[in-house]
PDB file of C-alpha atoms in Angstrom:
ATOM      1  CA  MET A 920      -0.077   0.049  -0.024  1.00 47.00           C
ATOM      2  CA  ALA A 921       2.844   2.305   0.804  1.00 48.00           C
ATOM      3  CA  ARG A 922       4.277   1.743  -2.682  1.00 51.00           C
ATOM      4  CA  ARG A 923       1.011   2.544  -4.312  1.00 52.00           C
ATOM      5  CA  GLU A 924       0.511   5.772  -2.415  1.00 54.00           C
ATOM      6  CA  SER A 925       4.007   6.978  -3.471  1.00 53.00           C
ATOM      7  CA  LYS A 926       3.126   6.096  -7.107  1.00 56.00           C
ATOM      8  CA  LEU A 927       0.145   8.224  -6.920  1.00 56.00           C
ATOM      9  CA  ALA A 928       2.172  11.036  -5.513  1.00 54.00           C
ATOM     10  CA  ASP A 929       4.605  10.556  -8.444  1.00 56.00           C
ATOM     11  CA  LYS A 930       1.851  10.822 -11.024  1.00 57.00           C
ATOM     12  CA  ILE A 931       0.964  14.526 -10.468  1.00 57.00           C
ATOM     13  CA  ALA A 932       4.525  15.297 -11.524  1.00 69.00           C
ATOM     14  CA  ILE A 933       3.809  14.530 -15.224  1.00 76.00           C
ATOM     15  CA  ASP A 934       3.318  17.789 -17.070  1.00 81.00           C
ATOM     16  CA  MET A 935       0.158  17.447 -19.027  1.00 82.00           C
ATOM     17  CA  THR A 936       0.223  20.965 -20.624  1.00 86.00           C
ATOM     18  CA  PRO A 937       1.887  20.063 -23.960  1.00 90.00           C
ATOM     19  CA  MET A 938      -0.388  17.087 -24.553  1.00 89.00           C
ATOM     20  CA  ILE A 939      -3.451  19.036 -23.697  1.00 88.00           C
ATOM     21  CA  ASP A 940      -2.319  21.861 -26.170  1.00 92.00           C
ATOM     22  CA  VAL A 941      -1.808  19.486 -28.950  1.00 92.00           C
ATOM     23  CA  VAL A 942      -5.081  17.773 -28.255  1.00 90.00           C
ATOM     24  CA  PHE A 943      -7.017  20.922 -28.297  1.00 91.00           C
ATOM     25  CA  GLN A 944      -5.229  22.085 -31.512  1.00 92.00           C
ATOM     26  CA  LEU A 945      -6.336  18.796 -33.145  1.00 90.00           C
ATOM     27  CA  MET A 946      -9.766  19.333 -31.863  1.00 89.00           C
ATOM     28  CA  SER A 947     -10.015  22.772 -33.302  1.00 91.00           C
ATOM     29  CA  PHE A 948      -8.606  21.574 -36.532  1.00 90.00           C
ATOM     30  CA  PHE A 949     -11.165  18.994 -37.122  1.00 87.00           C
ATOM     31  CA  MET A 950     -13.881  21.191 -35.965  1.00 86.00           C
ATOM     32  CA  CYS A 951     -12.786  23.989 -38.438  1.00 86.00           C
ATOM     33  CA  THR A 952     -12.599  21.591 -41.319  1.00 82.00           C
ATOM     34  CA  LEU A 953     -15.970  20.070 -40.775  1.00 79.00           C
ATOM     35  CA  LYS A 954     -18.151  20.433 -43.718  1.00 75.00           C
ATOM     36  CA  VAL A 955     -21.663  19.358 -43.548  1.00 74.00           C
ATOM     37  CA  VAL A 956     -22.359  17.333 -46.723  1.00 73.00           C
ATOM     38  CA  THR A 957     -26.094  17.144 -47.663  1.00 74.00           C
ATOM     39  CA  PRO A 958     -27.033  13.934 -49.253  1.00 77.00           C
ATOM     40  CA  GLU A 959     -27.514  14.161 -53.026  1.00 79.00           C
ATOM     41  CA  GLY A 960     -28.767  11.820 -55.598  1.00 81.00           C
ATOM     42  CA  ASP A 961     -28.980  11.590 -59.338  1.00 82.00           C
ATOM     43  CA  PHE A 962     -31.368  11.210 -62.078  1.00 82.00           C
ATOM     44  CA  ASN A 963     -29.755   9.449 -64.991  1.00 79.00           C
ATOM     45  CA  VAL A 964     -30.593  10.739 -68.290  1.00 78.00           C
ATOM     46  CA  ARG A 965     -29.140   9.035 -71.449  1.00 75.00           C
ATOM     47  CA  MET A 966     -29.335  11.424 -74.447  1.00 74.00           C
ATOM     48  CA  PRO A 967     -27.397  10.681 -77.560  1.00 71.00           C
ATOM     49  CA  MET A 968     -27.292  13.238 -80.276  1.00 68.00           C
ATOM     50  CA  ALA A 969     -30.800  14.348 -80.810  1.00 54.00           C
ATOM     51  CA  ALA A 970     -30.538  14.490 -84.675  1.00 49.00           C
ATOM     52  CA  ALA A 971     -29.367  10.934 -84.926  1.00 48.00           C
ATOM     53  CA  ALA A 972     -32.073   9.671 -82.675  1.00 49.00           C
ATOM     54  CA  ALA A 973     -34.779  11.558 -84.630  1.00 49.00           C
ATOM     55  CA  ALA A 974     -33.299  10.101 -87.990  1.00 46.00           C
ATOM     56  CA  ALA A 975     -33.258   6.584 -86.793  1.00 48.00           C
ATOM     57  CA  PRO A 976     -36.416   4.597 -87.488  1.00 50.00           C
ATOM     58  CA  ASP A 977     -38.554   4.205 -84.514  1.00 51.00           C
ATOM     59  CA  ASP A 978     -38.517   0.602 -83.576  1.00 56.00           C
ATOM     60  CA  GLN A 979     -40.220   1.215 -80.325  1.00 53.00           C
ATOM     61  CA  GLN A 980     -43.810   0.539 -80.397  1.00 59.00           C
ATOM     62  CA  VAL A 981     -44.592   2.809 -77.569  1.00 70.00           C
ATOM     63  CA  PRO A 982     -44.826   6.524 -78.466  1.00 77.00           C
ATOM     64  CA  PRO A 983     -43.061   8.904 -75.986  1.00 79.00           C
ATOM     65  CA  VAL A 984     -45.024  10.742 -73.367  1.00 83.00           C
ATOM     66  CA  ARG A 985     -44.790  14.432 -74.072  1.00 85.00           C
ATOM     67  CA  VAL A 986     -44.746  16.597 -71.008  1.00 87.00           C
ATOM     68  CA  LYS A 987     -44.802  20.277 -71.765  1.00 87.00           C
ATOM     69  CA  LEU A 988     -43.799  22.802 -69.021  1.00 87.00           C
ATOM     70  CA  SER A 989     -44.513  26.376 -69.737  1.00 87.00           C
ATOM     71  CA  ALA A 990     -43.050  29.276 -68.015  1.00 86.00           C
ATOM     72  CA  GLY A 991     -44.511  32.459 -66.869  1.00 85.00           C
ATOM     73  CA  ALA A 992     -42.849  35.820 -67.198  1.00 84.00           C
ATOM     74  CA  ASP A 993     -40.674  35.341 -64.150  1.00 85.00           C
ATOM     75  CA  GLY A 994     -39.668  31.790 -64.908  1.00 82.00           C
ATOM     76  CA  SER A 995     -42.173  30.283 -62.577  1.00 85.00           C
ATOM     77  CA  LEU A 996     -44.171  27.324 -63.875  1.00 86.00           C
ATOM     78  CA  ALA A 997     -47.324  28.471 -65.636  1.00 86.00           C
ATOM     79  CA  SER A 998     -48.843  25.303 -66.926  1.00 86.00           C
ATOM     80  CA  ILE A 999     -48.295  21.528 -67.439  1.00 87.00           C
ATOM     81  CA  ALA A1000     -49.460  19.613 -70.354  1.00 87.00           C
ATOM     82  CA  MET A1001     -49.228  15.908 -70.895  1.00 85.00           C
ATOM     83  CA  ASN A1002     -49.581  14.783 -74.434  1.00 85.00           C
ATOM     84  CA  GLY A1003     -51.380  18.006 -75.252  1.00 82.00           C
ATOM     85  CA  SER A1004     -53.967  17.911 -72.488  1.00 84.00           C
ATOM     86  CA  ALA A1005     -53.536  20.207 -69.545  1.00 85.00           C
ATOM     87  CA  VAL A1006     -52.616  18.891 -66.135  1.00 83.00           C
ATOM     88  CA  ALA A1007     -53.253  20.793 -62.905  1.00 84.00           C
ATOM     89  CA  ASP A1008     -50.220  19.848 -60.838  1.00 85.00           C
ATOM     90  CA  PHE A1009     -47.413  17.262 -60.583  1.00 85.00           C
ATOM     91  CA  GLU A1010     -49.504  15.035 -58.488  1.00 85.00           C
ATOM     92  CA  GLU A1011     -52.066  14.812 -61.145  1.00 86.00           C
ATOM     93  CA  LEU A1012     -49.237  14.254 -63.721  1.00 85.00           C
ATOM     94  CA  ARG A1013     -47.995  11.369 -61.702  1.00 85.00           C
ATOM     95  CA  ARG A1014     -51.543   9.875 -61.521  1.00 85.00           C
ATOM     96  CA  LYS A1015     -51.914  10.225 -65.198  1.00 85.00           C
ATOM     97  CA  VAL A1016     -48.527   8.633 -65.883  1.00 83.00           C
ATOM     98  CA  ILE A1017     -49.552   5.637 -63.612  1.00 83.00           C
ATOM     99  CA  SER A1018     -52.863   5.306 -65.348  1.00 84.00           C
ATOM    100  CA  LEU A1019     -50.997   5.195 -68.568  1.00 81.00           C
ATOM    101  CA  VAL A1020     -48.224   2.820 -67.805  1.00 78.00           C
ATOM    102  CA  GLY A1021     -49.468   1.085 -64.907  1.00 76.00           C
ATOM    103  CA  THR A1022     -47.452   0.264 -61.804  1.00 70.00           C
ATOM    104  CA  ASP A1023     -45.730  -2.827 -63.153  1.00 71.00           C
ATOM    105  CA  THR A1024     -42.076  -1.820 -63.811  1.00 67.00           C
ATOM    106  CA  GLY A1025     -40.512  -5.200 -64.319  1.00 69.00           C
ATOM    107  CA  PRO A1026     -38.423  -6.032 -67.405  1.00 69.00           C
ATOM    108  CA  ASN A1027     -40.203  -5.593 -70.734  1.00 70.00           C
ATOM    109  CA  SER A1028     -43.123  -3.870 -69.117  1.00 74.00           C
ATOM    110  CA  LEU A1029     -44.845  -0.795 -70.473  1.00 75.00           C
ATOM    111  CA  ALA A1030     -43.367   1.495 -68.002  1.00 74.00           C
ATOM    112  CA  GLU A1031     -39.874   0.394 -68.917  1.00 75.00           C
ATOM    113  CA  LYS A1032     -40.450   0.907 -72.561  1.00 77.00           C
ATOM    114  CA  THR A1033     -42.209   4.260 -72.257  1.00 81.00           C
ATOM    115  CA  GLU A1034     -40.024   7.323 -72.725  1.00 82.00           C
ATOM    116  CA  VAL A1035     -40.747  10.729 -71.415  1.00 85.00           C
ATOM    117  CA  GLU A1036     -39.867  13.743 -73.424  1.00 85.00           C
ATOM    118  CA  LEU A1037     -39.738  16.998 -71.575  1.00 86.00           C
ATOM    119  CA  ASP A1038     -40.481  20.158 -73.520  1.00 87.00           C
ATOM    120  CA  CYS A1039     -39.637  23.036 -71.349  1.00 87.00           C
ATOM    121  CA  ASP A1040     -39.610  26.817 -72.059  1.00 87.00           C
ATOM    122  CA  TYR A1041     -36.187  28.497 -71.994  1.00 86.00           C
ATOM    123  CA  SER A1042     -36.762  30.603 -69.093  1.00 87.00           C
ATOM    124  CA  LEU A1043     -38.405  28.020 -66.797  1.00 89.00           C
ATOM    125  CA  LYS A1044     -36.723  27.635 -63.421  1.00 89.00           C
ATOM    126  CA  TYR A1045     -34.810  24.360 -63.277  1.00 88.00           C
ATOM    127  CA  ALA A1046     -36.440  23.321 -60.083  1.00 89.00           C
ATOM    128  CA  ASN A1047     -39.704  22.731 -61.827  1.00 89.00           C
ATOM    129  CA  VAL A1048     -37.968  20.326 -64.271  1.00 89.00           C
ATOM    130  CA  VAL A1049     -36.661  18.359 -61.289  1.00 88.00           C
ATOM    131  CA  ARG A1050     -40.126  18.194 -59.884  1.00 87.00           C
ATOM    132  CA  ALA A1051     -41.541  17.073 -63.127  1.00 88.00           C
ATOM    133  CA  ILE A1052     -38.848  14.321 -63.416  1.00 87.00           C
ATOM    134  CA  THR A1053     -39.639  13.304 -59.927  1.00 86.00           C
ATOM    135  CA  ALA A1054     -43.333  13.073 -60.782  1.00 85.00           C
ATOM    136  CA  VAL A1055     -42.758  10.712 -63.726  1.00 84.00           C
ATOM    137  CA  SER A1056     -39.912   8.628 -62.632  1.00 82.00           C
ATOM    138  CA  GLY A1057     -41.498   7.264 -59.383  1.00 80.00           C
ATOM    139  CA  LYS A1058     -43.186   7.837 -56.191  1.00 79.00           C
ATOM    140  CA  VAL A1059     -42.478   7.231 -52.483  1.00 79.00           C
ATOM    141  CA  GLN A1060     -44.865   4.681 -50.997  1.00 76.00           C
ATOM    142  CA  GLY A1061     -44.448   3.875 -47.277  1.00 75.00           C
ATOM    143  CA  GLY A1062     -40.853   4.904 -47.332  1.00 72.00           C
ATOM    144  CA  GLN A1063     -40.138   2.817 -50.405  1.00 74.00           C
ATOM    145  CA  ILE A1064     -39.423   4.220 -53.827  1.00 76.00           C
ATOM    146  CA  VAL A1065     -41.608   2.815 -56.550  1.00 77.00           C
ATOM    147  CA  GLU A1066     -40.059   3.405 -59.813  1.00 78.00           C
ATOM    148  CA  LEU A1067     -42.061   4.333 -62.829  1.00 81.00           C
ATOM    149  CA  ILE A1068     -40.587   5.639 -66.171  1.00 81.00           C
ATOM    150  CA  LYS A1069     -36.828   5.792 -66.130  1.00 78.00           C
ATOM    151  CA  LYS A1070     -36.183   6.876 -69.634  1.00 81.00           C
ATOM    152  CA  ILE A1071     -36.185  10.675 -69.749  1.00 83.00           C
ATOM    153  CA  LYS A1072     -35.116  12.948 -72.401  1.00 82.00           C
ATOM    154  CA  PHE A1073     -35.389  16.578 -73.375  1.00 83.00           C
ATOM    155  CA  THR A1074     -36.466  18.168 -76.584  1.00 81.00           C
ATOM    156  CA  PRO A1075     -33.832  20.219 -78.355  1.00 78.00           C
ATOM    157  CA  PRO A1076     -33.357  23.571 -76.643  1.00 73.00           C
ATOM    158  CA  LYS A1077     -35.411  26.490 -77.878  1.00 70.00           C
ATOM    159  CA  LYS A1078     -33.756  29.503 -79.089  1.00 65.00           C
ATOM    160  CA  GLY A1079     -34.286  32.818 -77.584  1.00 56.00           C
ATOM    161  CA  GLY A1080     -34.781  33.713 -73.963  1.00 47.00           C
ATOM    162  CA  SER A1081     -32.932  36.493 -72.140  1.00 42.00           C
TER     163      SER A1081
ATOM    164  CA  MET B1376       0.015  34.643  -0.036  1.00 45.00           C
ATOM    165  CA  GLY B1377      -0.044  31.563   2.135  1.00 45.00           C
ATOM    166  CA  ARG B1378      -3.370  30.856   0.710  1.00 48.00           C
ATOM    167  CA  LYS B1379      -2.309  31.190  -2.938  1.00 47.00           C
ATOM    168  CA  GLN B1380       0.633  28.916  -2.438  1.00 50.00           C
ATOM    169  CA  GLU B1381      -1.676  26.352  -1.126  1.00 49.00           C
ATOM    170  CA  SER B1382      -3.982  26.598  -4.011  1.00 49.00           C
ATOM    171  CA  GLU B1383      -1.142  26.198  -6.415  1.00 51.00           C
ATOM    172  CA  VAL B1384      -0.108  23.068  -4.642  1.00 51.00           C
ATOM    173  CA  SER B1385      -3.572  21.727  -4.704  1.00 52.00           C
ATOM    174  CA  SER B1386      -4.101  22.555  -8.474  1.00 54.00           C
ATOM    175  CA  THR B1387      -2.027  19.587  -9.384  1.00 57.00           C
ATOM    176  CA  ASP B1388      -4.713  17.554  -7.795  1.00 70.00           C
ATOM    177  CA  ILE B1389      -7.303  18.312 -10.462  1.00 77.00           C
ATOM    178  CA  ASP B1390      -8.249  15.089 -12.231  1.00 82.00           C
ATOM    179  CA  MET B1391      -7.559  15.641 -15.741  1.00 82.00           C
ATOM    180  CA  THR B1392      -8.783  12.138 -16.865  1.00 87.00           C
ATOM    181  CA  PRO B1393     -12.503  13.062 -17.621  1.00 90.00           C
ATOM    182  CA  MET B1394     -11.520  16.070 -19.547  1.00 89.00           C
ATOM    183  CA  ILE B1395      -8.944  14.234 -21.614  1.00 89.00           C
ATOM    184  CA  ASP B1396     -11.483  11.419 -22.139  1.00 91.00           C
ATOM    185  CA  MET B1397     -14.075  13.849 -23.448  1.00 91.00           C
ATOM    186  CA  THR B1398     -11.467  15.693 -25.609  1.00 91.00           C
ATOM    187  CA  PHE B1399     -10.342  12.473 -27.302  1.00 91.00           C
ATOM    188  CA  GLN B1400     -13.948  11.463 -27.900  1.00 92.00           C
ATOM    189  CA  LEU B1401     -14.625  14.661 -29.547  1.00 91.00           C
ATOM    190  CA  ILE B1402     -11.550  14.261 -31.707  1.00 90.00           C
ATOM    191  CA  THR B1403     -12.632  10.911 -32.734  1.00 91.00           C
ATOM    192  CA  PHE B1404     -16.018  12.214 -33.548  1.00 90.00           C
ATOM    193  CA  PHE B1405     -14.810  14.952 -35.819  1.00 86.00           C
ATOM    194  CA  MET B1406     -12.248  12.667 -37.449  1.00 85.00           C
ATOM    195  CA  PHE B1407     -15.003  10.244 -38.378  1.00 84.00           C
ATOM    196  CA  VAL B1408     -17.392  13.038 -39.496  1.00 80.00           C
ATOM    197  CA  MET B1409     -14.805  14.647 -41.766  1.00 76.00           C
ATOM    198  CA  ASN B1410     -15.188  13.432 -45.304  1.00 68.00           C
ATOM    199  CA  PHE B1411     -12.089  12.887 -47.325  1.00 62.00           C
ATOM    200  CA  SER B1412     -14.195  12.235 -50.511  1.00 58.00           C
ATOM    201  CA  GLU B1413     -13.769  14.916 -53.028  1.00 58.00           C
ATOM    202  CA  ALA B1414     -17.535  15.621 -53.160  1.00 60.00           C
ATOM    203  CA  GLU B1415     -17.769  18.595 -55.378  1.00 67.00           C
ATOM    204  CA  GLN B1416     -20.176  20.802 -53.592  1.00 71.00           C
ATOM    205  CA  ASP B1417     -20.273  24.617 -53.978  1.00 74.00           C
ATOM    206  CA  ASP B1418     -21.926  27.049 -51.843  1.00 75.00           C
ATOM    207  CA  ARG B1419     -23.002  29.085 -54.824  1.00 79.00           C
ATOM    208  CA  ILE B1420     -25.409  26.389 -56.001  1.00 81.00           C
ATOM    209  CA  GLN B1421     -28.669  25.555 -54.337  1.00 84.00           C
ATOM    210  CA  LEU B1422     -29.736  22.214 -55.708  1.00 85.00           C
ATOM    211  CA  PRO B1423     -33.375  21.506 -56.316  1.00 87.00           C
ATOM    212  CA  SER B1424     -34.685  18.920 -53.928  1.00 85.00           C
ATOM    213  CA  SER B1425     -36.369  15.712 -54.789  1.00 85.00           C
ATOM    214  CA  GLN B1426     -37.633  12.706 -52.795  1.00 82.00           C
ATOM    215  CA  LEU B1427     -36.327  10.359 -55.335  1.00 82.00           C
ATOM    216  CA  ALA B1428     -32.792  11.503 -55.435  1.00 78.00           C
ATOM    217  CA  LYS B1429     -31.458   8.832 -53.292  1.00 72.00           C
ATOM    218  CA  PRO B1430     -27.579   9.126 -52.650  1.00 73.00           C
ATOM    219  CA  VAL B1431     -25.732   6.903 -55.018  1.00 71.00           C
ATOM    220  CA  GLU B1432     -23.401   4.202 -53.793  1.00 69.00           C
ATOM    221  CA  GLY B1433     -20.109   3.663 -55.530  1.00 69.00           C
ATOM    222  CA  ALA B1434     -18.131   5.947 -57.674  1.00 70.00           C
ATOM    223  CA  MET B1435     -19.176   6.845 -61.257  1.00 74.00           C
ATOM    224  CA  GLU B1436     -17.022   5.969 -64.236  1.00 76.00           C
ATOM    225  CA  SER B1437     -15.134   9.124 -65.380  1.00 79.00           C
ATOM    226  CA  PRO B1438     -17.399  11.777 -63.972  1.00 83.00           C
ATOM    227  CA  ILE B1439     -17.309  15.268 -65.287  1.00 86.00           C
ATOM    228  CA  THR B1440     -18.983  17.755 -63.057  1.00 85.00           C
ATOM    229  CA  LEU B1441     -20.476  20.845 -64.407  1.00 87.00           C
ATOM    230  CA  GLN B1442     -22.183  23.257 -61.978  1.00 88.00           C
ATOM    231  CA  LEU B1443     -24.526  25.726 -63.211  1.00 89.00           C
ATOM    232  CA  THR B1444     -25.146  28.905 -60.975  1.00 88.00           C
ATOM    233  CA  ASN B1445     -28.362  30.776 -60.909  1.00 85.00           C
ATOM    234  CA  LYS B1446     -26.540  33.647 -62.701  1.00 85.00           C
ATOM    235  CA  GLY B1447     -25.929  31.487 -65.753  1.00 83.00           C
ATOM    236  CA  SER B1448     -22.283  30.669 -65.317  1.00 87.00           C
ATOM    237  CA  ILE B1449     -20.749  27.285 -65.050  1.00 88.00           C
ATOM    238  CA  VAL B1450     -18.352  26.297 -62.190  1.00 86.00           C
ATOM    239  CA  TYR B1451     -16.045  23.886 -63.734  1.00 85.00           C
ATOM    240  CA  ALA B1452     -13.009  22.571 -61.949  1.00 79.00           C
ATOM    241  CA  GLY B1453     -13.300  25.464 -59.483  1.00 79.00           C
ATOM    242  CA  GLU B1454     -13.360  28.268 -61.977  1.00 83.00           C
ATOM    243  CA  GLU B1455     -16.207  30.149 -63.315  1.00 86.00           C
ATOM    244  CA  VAL B1456     -16.903  29.708 -67.031  1.00 86.00           C
ATOM    245  CA  ALA B1457     -19.605  31.198 -69.357  1.00 87.00           C
ATOM    246  CA  VAL B1458     -21.990  28.707 -70.727  1.00 84.00           C
ATOM    247  CA  ALA B1459     -20.821  29.598 -74.279  1.00 83.00           C
ATOM    248  CA  ASP B1460     -17.245  28.852 -73.531  1.00 86.00           C
ATOM    249  CA  ILE B1461     -17.718  25.403 -71.906  1.00 87.00           C
ATOM    250  CA  GLY B1462     -17.279  23.687 -75.344  1.00 86.00           C
ATOM    251  CA  ALA B1463     -13.458  24.345 -75.184  1.00 88.00           C
ATOM    252  CA  TYR B1464     -13.309  22.686 -71.784  1.00 88.00           C
ATOM    253  CA  LEU B1465     -15.336  19.674 -72.897  1.00 88.00           C
ATOM    254  CA  GLU B1466     -13.141  19.316 -75.948  1.00 89.00           C
ATOM    255  CA  ARG B1467     -10.215  19.004 -73.636  1.00 88.00           C
ATOM    256  CA  GLU B1468     -12.052  16.413 -71.392  1.00 87.00           C
ATOM    257  CA  LYS B1469     -12.905  14.449 -74.556  1.00 88.00           C
ATOM    258  CA  THR B1470      -9.183  14.576 -75.700  1.00 89.00           C
ATOM    259  CA  VAL B1471      -8.231  13.239 -72.262  1.00 88.00           C
ATOM    260  CA  MET B1472     -10.821  10.415 -72.650  1.00 87.00           C
ATOM    261  CA  LEU B1473      -9.663   9.474 -76.017  1.00 89.00           C
ATOM    262  CA  GLU B1474      -5.979   9.331 -75.027  1.00 89.00           C
ATOM    263  CA  SER B1475      -6.732   7.145 -72.167  1.00 86.00           C
ATOM    264  CA  GLY B1476      -8.533   4.772 -74.653  1.00 84.00           C
ATOM    265  CA  LYS B1477     -12.180   5.451 -73.646  1.00 84.00           C
ATOM    266  CA  GLU B1478     -14.930   6.839 -75.762  1.00 82.00           C
ATOM    267  CA  PRO B1479     -16.578  10.027 -74.569  1.00 79.00           C
ATOM    268  CA  ASN B1480     -19.891   8.285 -74.230  1.00 80.00           C
ATOM    269  CA  ALA B1481     -18.420   6.192 -71.372  1.00 82.00           C
ATOM    270  CA  ALA B1482     -18.175   9.317 -69.300  1.00 84.00           C
ATOM    271  CA  THR B1483     -21.018  10.656 -67.139  1.00 85.00           C
ATOM    272  CA  VAL B1484     -21.604  14.423 -67.089  1.00 87.00           C
ATOM    273  CA  ILE B1485     -22.908  15.364 -63.613  1.00 86.00           C
ATOM    274  CA  VAL B1486     -25.148  18.371 -64.013  1.00 87.00           C
ATOM    275  CA  ARG B1487     -25.373  20.214 -60.764  1.00 87.00           C
ATOM    276  CA  ALA B1488     -27.738  23.032 -61.636  1.00 89.00           C
ATOM    277  CA  ASP B1489     -29.151  25.584 -59.354  1.00 89.00           C
ATOM    278  CA  GLY B1490     -32.854  25.283 -58.929  1.00 87.00           C
ATOM    279  CA  ARG B1491     -33.257  28.882 -59.859  1.00 88.00           C
ATOM    280  CA  SER B1492     -31.321  28.726 -63.105  1.00 88.00           C
ATOM    281  CA  LYS B1493     -32.987  28.633 -66.452  1.00 88.00           C
ATOM    282  CA  THR B1494     -33.941  25.264 -68.020  1.00 87.00           C
ATOM    283  CA  GLY B1495     -32.766  26.659 -71.448  1.00 87.00           C
ATOM    284  CA  GLU B1496     -29.243  26.974 -70.125  1.00 87.00           C
ATOM    285  CA  VAL B1497     -29.178  23.429 -68.708  1.00 87.00           C
ATOM    286  CA  GLN B1498     -30.344  22.270 -72.064  1.00 87.00           C
ATOM    287  CA  LYS B1499     -27.657  24.333 -73.836  1.00 87.00           C
ATOM    288  CA  ILE B1500     -25.013  22.580 -71.584  1.00 88.00           C
ATOM    289  CA  ILE B1501     -26.502  19.306 -72.406  1.00 87.00           C
ATOM    290  CA  GLN B1502     -26.415  20.059 -76.259  1.00 86.00           C
ATOM    291  CA  THR B1503     -22.910  21.167 -75.947  1.00 87.00           C
ATOM    292  CA  CYS B1504     -21.968  17.928 -74.281  1.00 87.00           C
ATOM    293  CA  GLN B1505     -23.828  15.977 -76.945  1.00 85.00           C
ATOM    294  CA  GLU B1506     -21.842  17.710 -79.644  1.00 85.00           C
ATOM    295  CA  LYS B1507     -18.698  16.503 -77.988  1.00 85.00           C
ATOM    296  CA  GLY B1508     -19.893  12.926 -77.836  1.00 85.00           C
ATOM    297  CA  PHE B1509     -21.014  12.806 -74.280  1.00 86.00           C
ATOM    298  CA  GLU B1510     -24.305  11.094 -73.756  1.00 83.00           C
ATOM    299  CA  ARG B1511     -24.716   9.983 -70.297  1.00 84.00           C
ATOM    300  CA  PHE B1512     -25.934  12.734 -67.945  1.00 86.00           C
ATOM    301  CA  ALA B1513     -26.809  12.722 -64.353  1.00 86.00           C
ATOM    302  CA  LEU B1514     -28.995  15.545 -63.152  1.00 87.00           C
ATOM    303  CA  ARG B1515     -28.112  15.956 -59.508  1.00 86.00           C
ATOM    304  CA  ALA B1516     -30.688  16.918 -56.854  1.00 87.00           C
ATOM    305  CA  GLN B1517     -30.661  17.204 -53.284  1.00 85.00           C
ATOM    306  CA  TYR B1518     -32.233  14.346 -51.437  1.00 83.00           C
ATOM    307  CA  ASP B1519     -35.356  15.381 -49.536  1.00 80.00           C
ATOM    308  CA  GLU B1520     -36.476  12.951 -46.925  1.00 74.00           C
ATOM    309  CA  GLY B1521     -39.537  14.765 -45.924  1.00 67.00           C
ATOM    310  CA  GLN B1522     -43.216  14.420 -46.837  1.00 51.00           C
TER     311      GLN B1522
END
C-alpha cells in the first residue's frame, strides 16, 4: 500500500500541458474543417445526339409521353400539359402517368419501354424540371421508392430567352 | 500569500482524466465525420430537392461535374466559365478520354444546376456535351427525406 501511495504522488508530476495543447489544436482543426455534406442523388438521363435519334427509325412501339412545361414571365411554372392535355399539378401528372403505364415496372413492361420527353420553356426555373422528373420517374410509398418511367429525355433547346 | 501557495499546490490535484477522455472522444467524432471524399459541392449552388434523389453508392465512371449557378455561369473545376465557352473545356475532357483509350460516351456528365437557373441553359449545356460525344448525364438533386 505504501508503494502505491508513493506512485500516486509521482503521477501528479507529469506535465500534461503540451499534450492538452496538442489535443486541443487537433480538436479545433477537425472542428474547423468540418463540412456538412447534404445527401445528393442523381437522375440518370441518357441522351445521344438528338438529330441521330430523330433520324433513326422508331423501332419502339410505344410513343413517348410528351410533357410540356410552360413558364410564366418570371420563370415560374405557368402550366403543365401531358400529350397535349392540360394537367393541374405534378400530383395529377403522376396519377396520369400511372394510369397510362400502370405500376408494373418489371423487365419488358410498358413502364420500362415508355419514354418521357420534356419540352420546357427556355426561362423556366430548373427546379420545376426536377419536380416534373420526380413526378414521372417514381413515387414514394411507405418509405419505399416505386419506380415508374426511367427513360427521360429533353426536346432540343429552344432559341431565344434572355 | 499563504493561501495562494496552497491553492497552487492543490491545483495539481485536479483530475484531468475526464476532460482528456471527453476531448479524445470529440476528436474521434470529428475525425469520423470529416469526409475525405472529393464531393464537389459549391456554396453558390442551391440544388433543387427531390424525394427520389437517393444518394448513389459507389463512384461513377469518369465523372465530369458541371455546376450551373443561377446567374448562368458554369463552375467547372473550381473556376467560373460562361455557358458559351464550356465547349473548349469539354473538348479537352474528350481529348483526355480518347487518349486514355475510352470513348466520350463512357463518361458521365454530372449536371449540378441551381434550382433557380433557367432550364434553357441546362439544355444548352446538355447540347454542347452531346456535340462533343458525351451522352450520359446525371441531373443532380438534393435528397429530400420529408413528406
